[in-house]
CSV table of C-alpha atoms and ligand atoms in Angstrom, one decimal:
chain,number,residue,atom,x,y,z
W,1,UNK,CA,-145.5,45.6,-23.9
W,2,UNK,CA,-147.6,46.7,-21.1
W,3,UNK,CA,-151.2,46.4,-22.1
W,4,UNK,CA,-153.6,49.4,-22.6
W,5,UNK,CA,-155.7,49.9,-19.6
W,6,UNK,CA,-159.4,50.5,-20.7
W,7,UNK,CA,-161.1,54.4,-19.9
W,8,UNK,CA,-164.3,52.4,-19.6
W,9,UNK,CA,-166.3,54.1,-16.3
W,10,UNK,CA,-170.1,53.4,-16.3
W,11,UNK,CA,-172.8,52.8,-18.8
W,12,UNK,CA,-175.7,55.5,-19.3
W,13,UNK,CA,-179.3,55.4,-20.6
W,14,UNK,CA,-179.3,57.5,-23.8
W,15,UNK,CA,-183.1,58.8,-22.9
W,16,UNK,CA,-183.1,59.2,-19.4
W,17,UNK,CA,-179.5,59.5,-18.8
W,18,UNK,CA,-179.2,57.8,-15.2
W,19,UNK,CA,-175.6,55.6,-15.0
W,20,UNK,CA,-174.4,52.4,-13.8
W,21,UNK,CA,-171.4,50.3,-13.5
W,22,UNK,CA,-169.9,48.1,-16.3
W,23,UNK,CA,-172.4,45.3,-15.3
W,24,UNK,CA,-173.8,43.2,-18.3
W,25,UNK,CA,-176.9,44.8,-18.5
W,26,UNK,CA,-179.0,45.0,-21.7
W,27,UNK,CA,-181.3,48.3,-20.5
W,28,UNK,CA,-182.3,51.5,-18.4
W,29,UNK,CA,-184.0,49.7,-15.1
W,30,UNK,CA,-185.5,53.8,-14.6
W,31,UNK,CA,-186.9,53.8,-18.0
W,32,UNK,CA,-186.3,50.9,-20.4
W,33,UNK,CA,-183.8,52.9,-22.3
W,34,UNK,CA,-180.6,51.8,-24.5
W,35,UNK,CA,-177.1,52.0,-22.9
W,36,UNK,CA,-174.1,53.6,-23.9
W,37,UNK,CA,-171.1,53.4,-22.5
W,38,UNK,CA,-168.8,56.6,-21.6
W,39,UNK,CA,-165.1,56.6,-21.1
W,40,UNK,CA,-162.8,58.9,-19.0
W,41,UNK,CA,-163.0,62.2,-21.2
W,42,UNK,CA,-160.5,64.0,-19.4
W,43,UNK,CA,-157.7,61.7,-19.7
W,44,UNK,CA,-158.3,61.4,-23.7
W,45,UNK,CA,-158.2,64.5,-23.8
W,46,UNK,CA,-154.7,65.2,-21.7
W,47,UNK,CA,-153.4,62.0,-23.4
W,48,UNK,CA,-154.2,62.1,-27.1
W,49,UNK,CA,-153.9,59.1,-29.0
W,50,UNK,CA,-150.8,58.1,-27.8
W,51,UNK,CA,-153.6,56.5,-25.5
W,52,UNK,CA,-153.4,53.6,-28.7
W,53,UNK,CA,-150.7,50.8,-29.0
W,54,UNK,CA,-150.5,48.0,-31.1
W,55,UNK,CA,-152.4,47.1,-34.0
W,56,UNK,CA,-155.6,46.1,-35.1
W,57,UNK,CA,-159.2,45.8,-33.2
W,58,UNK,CA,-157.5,45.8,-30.1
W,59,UNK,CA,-155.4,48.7,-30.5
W,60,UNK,CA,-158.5,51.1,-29.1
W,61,UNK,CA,-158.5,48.4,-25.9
W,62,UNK,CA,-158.2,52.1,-23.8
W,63,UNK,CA,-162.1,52.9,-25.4
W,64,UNK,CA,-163.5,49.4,-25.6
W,65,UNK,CA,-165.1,48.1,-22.6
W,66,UNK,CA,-162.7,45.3,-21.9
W,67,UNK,CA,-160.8,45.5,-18.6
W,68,UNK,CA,-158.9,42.7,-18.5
W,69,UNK,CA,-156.1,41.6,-21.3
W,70,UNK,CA,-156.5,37.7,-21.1
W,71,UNK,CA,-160.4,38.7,-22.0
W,72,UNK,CA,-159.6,40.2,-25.7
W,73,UNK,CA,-160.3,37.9,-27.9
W,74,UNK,CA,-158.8,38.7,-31.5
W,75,UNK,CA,-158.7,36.5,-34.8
W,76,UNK,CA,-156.7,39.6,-36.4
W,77,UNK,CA,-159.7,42.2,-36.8
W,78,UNK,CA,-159.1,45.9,-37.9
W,79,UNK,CA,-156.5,47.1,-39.4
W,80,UNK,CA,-158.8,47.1,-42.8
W,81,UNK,CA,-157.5,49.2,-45.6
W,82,UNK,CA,-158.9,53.6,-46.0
W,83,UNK,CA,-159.3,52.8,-49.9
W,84,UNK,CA,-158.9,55.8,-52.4
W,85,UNK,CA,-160.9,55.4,-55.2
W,86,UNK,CA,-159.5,58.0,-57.5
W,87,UNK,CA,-161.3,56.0,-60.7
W,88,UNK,CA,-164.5,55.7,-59.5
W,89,UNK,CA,-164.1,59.2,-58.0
W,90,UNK,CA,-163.7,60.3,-61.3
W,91,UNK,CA,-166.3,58.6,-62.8
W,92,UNK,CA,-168.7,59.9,-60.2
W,93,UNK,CA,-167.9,63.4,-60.4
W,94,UNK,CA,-166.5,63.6,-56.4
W,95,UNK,CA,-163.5,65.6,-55.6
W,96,UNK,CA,-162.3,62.5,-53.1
W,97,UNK,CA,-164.1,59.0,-52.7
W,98,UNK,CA,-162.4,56.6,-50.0
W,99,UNK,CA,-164.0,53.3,-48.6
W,100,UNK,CA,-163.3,51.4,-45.7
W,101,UNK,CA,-163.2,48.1,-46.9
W,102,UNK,CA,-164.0,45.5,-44.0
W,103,UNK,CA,-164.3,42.3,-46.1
W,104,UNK,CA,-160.6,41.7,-45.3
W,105,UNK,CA,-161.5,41.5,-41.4
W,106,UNK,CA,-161.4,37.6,-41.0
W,107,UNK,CA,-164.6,36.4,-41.4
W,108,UNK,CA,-164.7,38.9,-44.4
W,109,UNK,CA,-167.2,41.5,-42.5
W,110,UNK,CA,-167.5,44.2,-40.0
W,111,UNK,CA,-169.4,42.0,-38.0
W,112,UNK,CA,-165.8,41.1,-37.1
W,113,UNK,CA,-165.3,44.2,-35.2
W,114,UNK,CA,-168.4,43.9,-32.3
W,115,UNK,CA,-168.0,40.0,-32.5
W,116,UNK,CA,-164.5,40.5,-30.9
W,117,UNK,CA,-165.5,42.9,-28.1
W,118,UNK,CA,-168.7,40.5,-27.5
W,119,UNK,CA,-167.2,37.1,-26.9
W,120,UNK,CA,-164.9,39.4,-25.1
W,121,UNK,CA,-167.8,40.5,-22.9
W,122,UNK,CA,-169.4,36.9,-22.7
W,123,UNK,CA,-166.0,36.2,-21.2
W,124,UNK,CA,-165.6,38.9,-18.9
W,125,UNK,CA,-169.0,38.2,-17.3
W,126,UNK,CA,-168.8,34.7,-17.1
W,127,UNK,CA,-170.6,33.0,-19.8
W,128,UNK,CA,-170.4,29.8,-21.3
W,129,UNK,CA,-172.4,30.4,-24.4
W,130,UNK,CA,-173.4,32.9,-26.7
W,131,UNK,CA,-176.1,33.0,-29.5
W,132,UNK,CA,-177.3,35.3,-32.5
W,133,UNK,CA,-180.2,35.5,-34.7
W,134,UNK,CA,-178.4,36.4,-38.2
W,135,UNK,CA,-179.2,36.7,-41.9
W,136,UNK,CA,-175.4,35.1,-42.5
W,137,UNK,CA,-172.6,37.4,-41.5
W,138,UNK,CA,-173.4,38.3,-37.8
W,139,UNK,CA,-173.9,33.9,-37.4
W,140,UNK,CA,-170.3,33.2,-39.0
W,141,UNK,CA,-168.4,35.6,-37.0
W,142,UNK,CA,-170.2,35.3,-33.7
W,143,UNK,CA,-169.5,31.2,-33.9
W,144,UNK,CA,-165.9,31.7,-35.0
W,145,UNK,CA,-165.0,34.5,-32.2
W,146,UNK,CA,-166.6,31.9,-29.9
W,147,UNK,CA,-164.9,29.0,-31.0
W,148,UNK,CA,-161.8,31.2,-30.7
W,149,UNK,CA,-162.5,31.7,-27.4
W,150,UNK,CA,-163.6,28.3,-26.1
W,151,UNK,CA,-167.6,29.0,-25.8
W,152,UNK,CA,-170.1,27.4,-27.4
W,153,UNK,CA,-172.6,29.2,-29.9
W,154,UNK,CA,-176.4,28.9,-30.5
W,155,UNK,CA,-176.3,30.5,-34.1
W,156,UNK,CA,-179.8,30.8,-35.9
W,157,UNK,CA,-179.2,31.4,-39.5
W,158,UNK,CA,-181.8,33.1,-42.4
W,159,UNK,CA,-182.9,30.0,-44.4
W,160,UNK,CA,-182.6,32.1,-47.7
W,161,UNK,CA,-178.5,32.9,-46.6
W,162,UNK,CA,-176.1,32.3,-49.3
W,163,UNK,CA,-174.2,29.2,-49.6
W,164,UNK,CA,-170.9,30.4,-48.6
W,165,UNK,CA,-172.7,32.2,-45.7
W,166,UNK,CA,-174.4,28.5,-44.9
W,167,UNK,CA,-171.3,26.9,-45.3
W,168,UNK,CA,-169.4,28.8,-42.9
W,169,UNK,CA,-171.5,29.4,-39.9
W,170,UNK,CA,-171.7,25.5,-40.2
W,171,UNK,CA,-168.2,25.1,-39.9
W,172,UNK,CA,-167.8,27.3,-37.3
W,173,UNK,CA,-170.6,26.9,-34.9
W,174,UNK,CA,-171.0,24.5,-32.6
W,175,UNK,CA,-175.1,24.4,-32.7
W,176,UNK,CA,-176.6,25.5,-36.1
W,177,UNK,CA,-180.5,26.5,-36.8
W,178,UNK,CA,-182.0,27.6,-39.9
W,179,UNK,CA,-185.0,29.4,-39.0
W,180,UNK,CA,-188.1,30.0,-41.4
W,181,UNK,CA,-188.9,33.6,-42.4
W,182,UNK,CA,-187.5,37.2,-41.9
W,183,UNK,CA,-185.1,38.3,-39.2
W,184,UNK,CA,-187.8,40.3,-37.7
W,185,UNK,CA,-190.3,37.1,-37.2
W,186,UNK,CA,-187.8,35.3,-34.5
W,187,UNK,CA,-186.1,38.8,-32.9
W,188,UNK,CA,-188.7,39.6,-30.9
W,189,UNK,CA,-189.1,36.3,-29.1
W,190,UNK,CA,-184.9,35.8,-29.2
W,191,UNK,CA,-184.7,39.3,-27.3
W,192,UNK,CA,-186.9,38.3,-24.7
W,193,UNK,CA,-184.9,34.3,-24.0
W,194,UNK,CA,-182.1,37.0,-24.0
W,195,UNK,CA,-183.4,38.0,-20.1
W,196,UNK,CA,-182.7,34.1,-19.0
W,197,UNK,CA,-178.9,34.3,-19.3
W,198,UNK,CA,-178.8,31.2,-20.7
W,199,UNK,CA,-176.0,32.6,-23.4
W,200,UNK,CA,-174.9,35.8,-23.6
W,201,UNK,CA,-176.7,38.5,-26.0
W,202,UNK,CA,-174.5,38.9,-29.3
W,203,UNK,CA,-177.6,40.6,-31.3
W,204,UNK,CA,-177.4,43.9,-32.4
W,205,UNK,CA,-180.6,45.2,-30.6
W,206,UNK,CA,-179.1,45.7,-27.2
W,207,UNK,CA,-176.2,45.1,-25.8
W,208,UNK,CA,-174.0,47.9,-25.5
W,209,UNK,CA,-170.7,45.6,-25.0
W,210,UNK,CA,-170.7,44.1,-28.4
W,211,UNK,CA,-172.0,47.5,-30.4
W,212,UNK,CA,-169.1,48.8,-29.2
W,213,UNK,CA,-167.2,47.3,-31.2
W,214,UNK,CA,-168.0,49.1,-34.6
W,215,UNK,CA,-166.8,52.2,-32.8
W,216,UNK,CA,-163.3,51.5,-34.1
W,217,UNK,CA,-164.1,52.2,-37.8
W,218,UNK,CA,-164.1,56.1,-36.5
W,219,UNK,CA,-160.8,55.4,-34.4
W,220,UNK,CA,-159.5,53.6,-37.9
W,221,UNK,CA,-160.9,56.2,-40.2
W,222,UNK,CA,-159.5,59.0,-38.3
W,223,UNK,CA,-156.4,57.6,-38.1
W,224,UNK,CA,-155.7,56.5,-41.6
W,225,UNK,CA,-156.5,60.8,-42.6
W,226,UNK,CA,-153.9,61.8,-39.9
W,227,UNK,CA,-157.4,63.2,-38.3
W,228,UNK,CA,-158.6,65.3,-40.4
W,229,UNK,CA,-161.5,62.4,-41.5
W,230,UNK,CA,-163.7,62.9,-45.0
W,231,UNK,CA,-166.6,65.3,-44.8
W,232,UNK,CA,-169.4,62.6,-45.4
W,233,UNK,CA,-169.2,59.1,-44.1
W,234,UNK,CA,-171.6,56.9,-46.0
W,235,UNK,CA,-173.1,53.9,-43.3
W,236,UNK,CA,-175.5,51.1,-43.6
W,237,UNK,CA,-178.4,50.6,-41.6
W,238,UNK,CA,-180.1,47.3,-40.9
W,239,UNK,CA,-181.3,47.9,-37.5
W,240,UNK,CA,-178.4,50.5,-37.4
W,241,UNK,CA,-175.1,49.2,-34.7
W,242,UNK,CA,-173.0,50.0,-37.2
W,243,UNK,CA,-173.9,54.0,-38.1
W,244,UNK,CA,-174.7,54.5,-34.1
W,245,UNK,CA,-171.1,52.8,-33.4
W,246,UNK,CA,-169.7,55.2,-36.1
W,247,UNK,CA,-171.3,58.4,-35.2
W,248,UNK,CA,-170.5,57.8,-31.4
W,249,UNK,CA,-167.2,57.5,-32.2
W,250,UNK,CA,-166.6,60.3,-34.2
W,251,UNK,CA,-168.3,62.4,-31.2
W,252,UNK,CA,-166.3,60.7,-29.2
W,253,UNK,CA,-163.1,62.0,-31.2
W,254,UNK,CA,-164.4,65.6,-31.5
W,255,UNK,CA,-165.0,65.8,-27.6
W,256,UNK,CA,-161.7,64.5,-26.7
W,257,UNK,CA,-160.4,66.7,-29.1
W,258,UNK,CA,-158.6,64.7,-31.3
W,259,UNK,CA,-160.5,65.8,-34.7
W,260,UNK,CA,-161.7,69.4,-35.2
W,261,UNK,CA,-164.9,68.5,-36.6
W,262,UNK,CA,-167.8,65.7,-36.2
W,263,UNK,CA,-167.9,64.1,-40.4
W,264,UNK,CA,-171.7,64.4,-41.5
W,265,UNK,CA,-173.8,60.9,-41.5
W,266,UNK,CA,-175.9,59.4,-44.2
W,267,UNK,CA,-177.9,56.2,-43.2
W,268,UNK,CA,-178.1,53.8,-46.0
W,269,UNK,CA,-180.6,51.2,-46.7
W,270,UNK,CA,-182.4,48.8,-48.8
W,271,UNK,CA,-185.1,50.2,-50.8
W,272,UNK,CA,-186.7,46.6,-49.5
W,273,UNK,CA,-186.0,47.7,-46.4
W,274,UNK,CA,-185.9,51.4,-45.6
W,275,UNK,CA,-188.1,51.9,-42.5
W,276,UNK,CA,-185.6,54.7,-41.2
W,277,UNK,CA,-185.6,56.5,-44.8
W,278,UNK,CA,-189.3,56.5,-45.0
W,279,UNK,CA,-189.7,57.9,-41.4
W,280,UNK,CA,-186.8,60.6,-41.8
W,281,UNK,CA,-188.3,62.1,-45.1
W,282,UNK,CA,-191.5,62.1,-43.5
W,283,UNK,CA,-190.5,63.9,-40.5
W,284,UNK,CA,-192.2,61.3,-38.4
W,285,UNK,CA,-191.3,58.2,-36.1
W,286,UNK,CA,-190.3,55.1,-36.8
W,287,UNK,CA,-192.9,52.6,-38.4
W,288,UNK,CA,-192.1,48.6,-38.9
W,289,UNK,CA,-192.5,47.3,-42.3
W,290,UNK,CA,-192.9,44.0,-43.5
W,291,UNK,CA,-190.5,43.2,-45.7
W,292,UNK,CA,-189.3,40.4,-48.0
W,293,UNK,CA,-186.0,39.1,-49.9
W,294,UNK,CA,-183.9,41.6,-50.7
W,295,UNK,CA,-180.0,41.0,-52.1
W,296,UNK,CA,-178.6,43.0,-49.3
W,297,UNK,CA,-179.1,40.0,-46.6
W,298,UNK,CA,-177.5,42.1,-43.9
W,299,UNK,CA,-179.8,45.0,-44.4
W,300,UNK,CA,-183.1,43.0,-44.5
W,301,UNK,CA,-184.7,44.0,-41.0
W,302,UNK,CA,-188.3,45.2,-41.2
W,303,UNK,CA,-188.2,47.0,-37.8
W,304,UNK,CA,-185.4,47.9,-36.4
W,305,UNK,CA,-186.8,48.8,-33.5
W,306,UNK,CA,-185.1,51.4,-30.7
W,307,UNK,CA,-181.9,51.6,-32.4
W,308,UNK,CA,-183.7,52.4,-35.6
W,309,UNK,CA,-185.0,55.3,-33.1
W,310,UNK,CA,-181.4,56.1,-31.7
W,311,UNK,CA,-180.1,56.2,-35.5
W,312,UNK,CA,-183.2,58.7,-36.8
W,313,UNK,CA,-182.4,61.0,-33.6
W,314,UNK,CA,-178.8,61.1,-34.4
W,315,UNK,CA,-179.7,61.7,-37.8
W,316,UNK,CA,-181.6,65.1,-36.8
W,317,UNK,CA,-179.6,65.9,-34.1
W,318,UNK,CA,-176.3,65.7,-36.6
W,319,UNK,CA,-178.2,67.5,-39.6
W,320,UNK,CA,-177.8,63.9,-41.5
W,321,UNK,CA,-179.3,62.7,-45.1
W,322,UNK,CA,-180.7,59.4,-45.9
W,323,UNK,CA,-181.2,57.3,-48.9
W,324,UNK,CA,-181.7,54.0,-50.2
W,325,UNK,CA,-181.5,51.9,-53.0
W,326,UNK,CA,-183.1,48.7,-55.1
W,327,UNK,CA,-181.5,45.7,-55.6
W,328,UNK,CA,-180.5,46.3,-59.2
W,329,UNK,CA,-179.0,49.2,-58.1
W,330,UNK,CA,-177.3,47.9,-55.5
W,331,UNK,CA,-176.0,44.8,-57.9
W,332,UNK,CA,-175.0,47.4,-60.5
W,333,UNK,CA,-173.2,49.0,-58.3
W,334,UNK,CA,-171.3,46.2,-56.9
W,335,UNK,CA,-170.1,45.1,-60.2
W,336,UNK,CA,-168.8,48.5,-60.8
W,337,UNK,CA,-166.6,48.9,-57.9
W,338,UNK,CA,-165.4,45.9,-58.6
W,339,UNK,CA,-164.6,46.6,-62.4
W,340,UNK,CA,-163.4,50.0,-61.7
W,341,UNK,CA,-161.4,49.8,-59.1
W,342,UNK,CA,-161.3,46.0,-58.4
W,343,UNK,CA,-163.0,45.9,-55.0
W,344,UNK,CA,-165.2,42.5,-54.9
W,345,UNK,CA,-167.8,43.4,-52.2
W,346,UNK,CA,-170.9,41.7,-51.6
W,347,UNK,CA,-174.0,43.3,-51.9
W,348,UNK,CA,-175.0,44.0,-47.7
W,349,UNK,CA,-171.4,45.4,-48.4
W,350,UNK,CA,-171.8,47.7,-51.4
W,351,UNK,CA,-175.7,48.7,-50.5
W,352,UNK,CA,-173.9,52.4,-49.1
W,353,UNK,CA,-172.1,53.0,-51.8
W,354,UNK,CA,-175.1,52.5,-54.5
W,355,UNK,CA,-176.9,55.0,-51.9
W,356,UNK,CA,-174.5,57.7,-52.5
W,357,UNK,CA,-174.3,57.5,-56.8
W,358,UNK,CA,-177.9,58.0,-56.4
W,359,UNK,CA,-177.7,61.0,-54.2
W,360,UNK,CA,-174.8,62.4,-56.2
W,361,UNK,CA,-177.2,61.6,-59.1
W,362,UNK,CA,-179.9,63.7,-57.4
W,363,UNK,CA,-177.3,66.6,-56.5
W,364,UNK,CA,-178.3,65.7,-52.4
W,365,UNK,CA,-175.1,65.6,-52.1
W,366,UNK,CA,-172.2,68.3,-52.4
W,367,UNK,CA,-170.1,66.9,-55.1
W,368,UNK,CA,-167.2,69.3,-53.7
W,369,UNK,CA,-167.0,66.9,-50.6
W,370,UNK,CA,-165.1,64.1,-49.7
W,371,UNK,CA,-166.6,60.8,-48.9
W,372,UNK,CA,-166.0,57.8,-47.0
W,373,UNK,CA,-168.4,54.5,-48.0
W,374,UNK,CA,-168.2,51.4,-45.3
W,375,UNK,CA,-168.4,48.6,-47.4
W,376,UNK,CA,-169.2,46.1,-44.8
W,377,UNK,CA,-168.7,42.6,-46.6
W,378,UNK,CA,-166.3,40.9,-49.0
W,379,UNK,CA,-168.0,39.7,-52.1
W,380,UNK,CA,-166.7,35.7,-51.5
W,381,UNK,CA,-169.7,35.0,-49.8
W,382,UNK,CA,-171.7,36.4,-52.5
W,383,UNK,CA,-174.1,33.4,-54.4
W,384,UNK,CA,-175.0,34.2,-57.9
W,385,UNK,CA,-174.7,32.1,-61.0
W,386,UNK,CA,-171.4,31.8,-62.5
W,387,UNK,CA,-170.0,33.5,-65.5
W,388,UNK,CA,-170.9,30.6,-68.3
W,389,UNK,CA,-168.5,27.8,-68.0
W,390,UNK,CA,-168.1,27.0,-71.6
W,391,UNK,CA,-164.4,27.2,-72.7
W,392,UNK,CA,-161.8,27.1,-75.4
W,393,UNK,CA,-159.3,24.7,-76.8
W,394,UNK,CA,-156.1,26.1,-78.0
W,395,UNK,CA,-153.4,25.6,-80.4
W,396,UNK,CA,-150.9,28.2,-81.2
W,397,UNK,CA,-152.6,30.1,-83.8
W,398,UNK,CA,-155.6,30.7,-82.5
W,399,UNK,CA,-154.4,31.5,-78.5
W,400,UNK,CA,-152.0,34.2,-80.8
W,401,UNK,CA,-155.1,35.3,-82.8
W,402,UNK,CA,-157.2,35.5,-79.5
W,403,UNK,CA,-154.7,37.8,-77.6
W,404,UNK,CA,-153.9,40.4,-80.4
W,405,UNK,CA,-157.2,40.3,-81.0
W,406,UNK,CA,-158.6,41.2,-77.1
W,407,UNK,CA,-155.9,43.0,-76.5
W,408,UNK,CA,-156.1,45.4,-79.7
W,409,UNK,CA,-159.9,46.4,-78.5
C,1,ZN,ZN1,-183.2,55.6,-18.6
């Protein structure tokens, strides 16, 4: 098979709107802005999406910015199941409830998604090394799509990460450091090493080359509803790559004309760490917070800085909703899903979906609708203490007596 040639033509500054060509660069030299990149419009438009061949991640090669094959790295990304949740649909009252379950990507997150098409881009521009400052999930699938690739990793990790997080970003990475305190005390400095090319920038605050890779939940979502995708799509927001990835792809599917209309965003966060809820109820712009533990490790940034900015302006612009939700929420709801419809997620992972039973709760949402939750992260890499370990010898009788008795409840 002939591989898909990428539509990729320039990057532009989402403020000031100036272009450039697919070099790796992290900002707007005329005004500091973020980049984006733009594709060839026209030709998704004459071609449709028979532009799209094979399967998984890579299968959306022609709107990733990846030109050359040999550069696609892949550990068998994508390709996550569009759930129906008919049960919990019920339960909640919605006409339709779907979610997008990435904890089967290989890693067991959605980080798997913009680590491909970064080590990808570390690869296309030459770099040896890349390096990430992560609470867990970003650190284990950045050093395993760079191990995949041959490149080493500088991964810092959260010290408070779970053990199965711990456990393997150390197996995967080729230089491990736990750093002391919250994601947003080491960013700011991290950002700025970023400038030295000494590795290449697989954070989520700039670099358009590795965002990019979220984009594909649209591409996947669309496709798994023949195009004709949910009315709501439910997103987290940490410092927000993957509901900017999302929204820009379904604008990106509307323009080309290959779905009739754009679905409507909600931004989900932590009520530990809601900086873009507070600012978008108040009408006003963005301001840090500091923050502390919270259960969703992903979603625990303080200040998530111009992309939080880029995710409230989308969020006007698109006539969006926000909400959030406390841990015990967010754990409650987390062992629902799984109960209900038998969907282990971890709790970065299920944060969205406690956001929308609260605003079904609070009728801010149109019950009438159909949704679509991304549930970002399996549940194996959850720590909690175990169900109590205490069991039961058998004989006969009593494993008899037992099982009528359970199974007569
Ligand atoms: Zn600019």
């Amino acid at each position: 098979m002939t591989a898909v040639a990428s539509l990729a033509e320039r990057l532009a500054c989402i403020d000031c709107h100036a272009t450039y060509p697919l070099t790796y660069r992290l900002e707007c030299p005329a005004c500091g802005g973020l980049l984006e990149l733009r594709y060839a419009a026209d030709v998704m438009r004459r071609e449709g999406p028979a532009l799209l061949s094979g399967t998984g991640l890579w299968r959306y090669a022609a709107v990733l910015p990846i030109a050359d094959p040999a550069h696609r790295v892949t550990l068998g990304e994508g390709q996550t199941p569009l759930l129906d949740c008919p049960r919990l649909a019920a339960a909640l009252g919605v006409r339709r409830l779907l979610l997008k379950f990435e904890g089967t990507n290989p890693t067991g997150t959605v980080k798997d998604r913009s680590s491909a098409t970064a080590v990808a881009g570390a690869l296309q521009f030459g770099l040896r090394a890349t390096s990430v400052v992560s609470s867990g999930n970003a650190g284990s699938s950045i050093a395993a799509y760079s191990a995949r690739a041959g490149l080493r990793s500088l991964i810092f990790a959260y010290e408070r990460a779970s053990a199965p997080k711990m456990l393997h970003m150390a197996a995967t990475t080729s230089d491990f450091v736990i750093y002391r305190g919250v994601y947003d005390d080491l960013i700011g400095h991290w950002d700025r090493l970023v400038e030295r090319r000494l590795f290449f920038d697989c954070g989520a605050s700039r670099n358009a080359y590795k965002h990019e890779g979220k984009k594909t939940l649209a591409y996947a979502i669309a496709e798994q509803t023949a195009f004709d995708p949910p009315d709501v799509i439910v997103a987290p927001v940490a410092v927000g790559e993957t509901f900017i990835a999302t929204a820009r792809g379904f604008a990106e599917l509307h323009e080309a004309g290959w779905i009739a209309r754009v679905p409507r965003m909600i931004a989900a966060q932590a009520a530990r760490a809601n900086a873009v809820v507070r600012a978008f109820r108040a009408g006003t712009s963005l301001e840090p917070l500091r923050i502390g533990y919270t259960v969703a490790e992903g979603l625990a940034a303080g200040d998530p800085g111009r992309k939080g900015d880029w995710t409230l302006r989308l969020l006007r612009e698109g006539k969006g909703l926000v909400g959030d939700a406390e841990d015990e929420e967010i754990l409650a709801a987390q062992g629902r899903l799984a109960r209900t419809e038998g969907i282990w997620a971890g709790p970065t992972g299920v944060a969205a979906l406690a956001v929308l039973i609260k605003l079904l709760a609070t009728r801010e949402v149109d019950a009438a609708q159909t949704f679509c939750v991304i549930v970002t992260e399996t549940g194996l890499k959850t720590e909690a203490p175990p169900p109590s370990r205490a069991g039961i010898a058998f004989d006969a009788a009593s494993l008899e007596r037992l099982v009528t008795e359970r199974l007569a409840r």
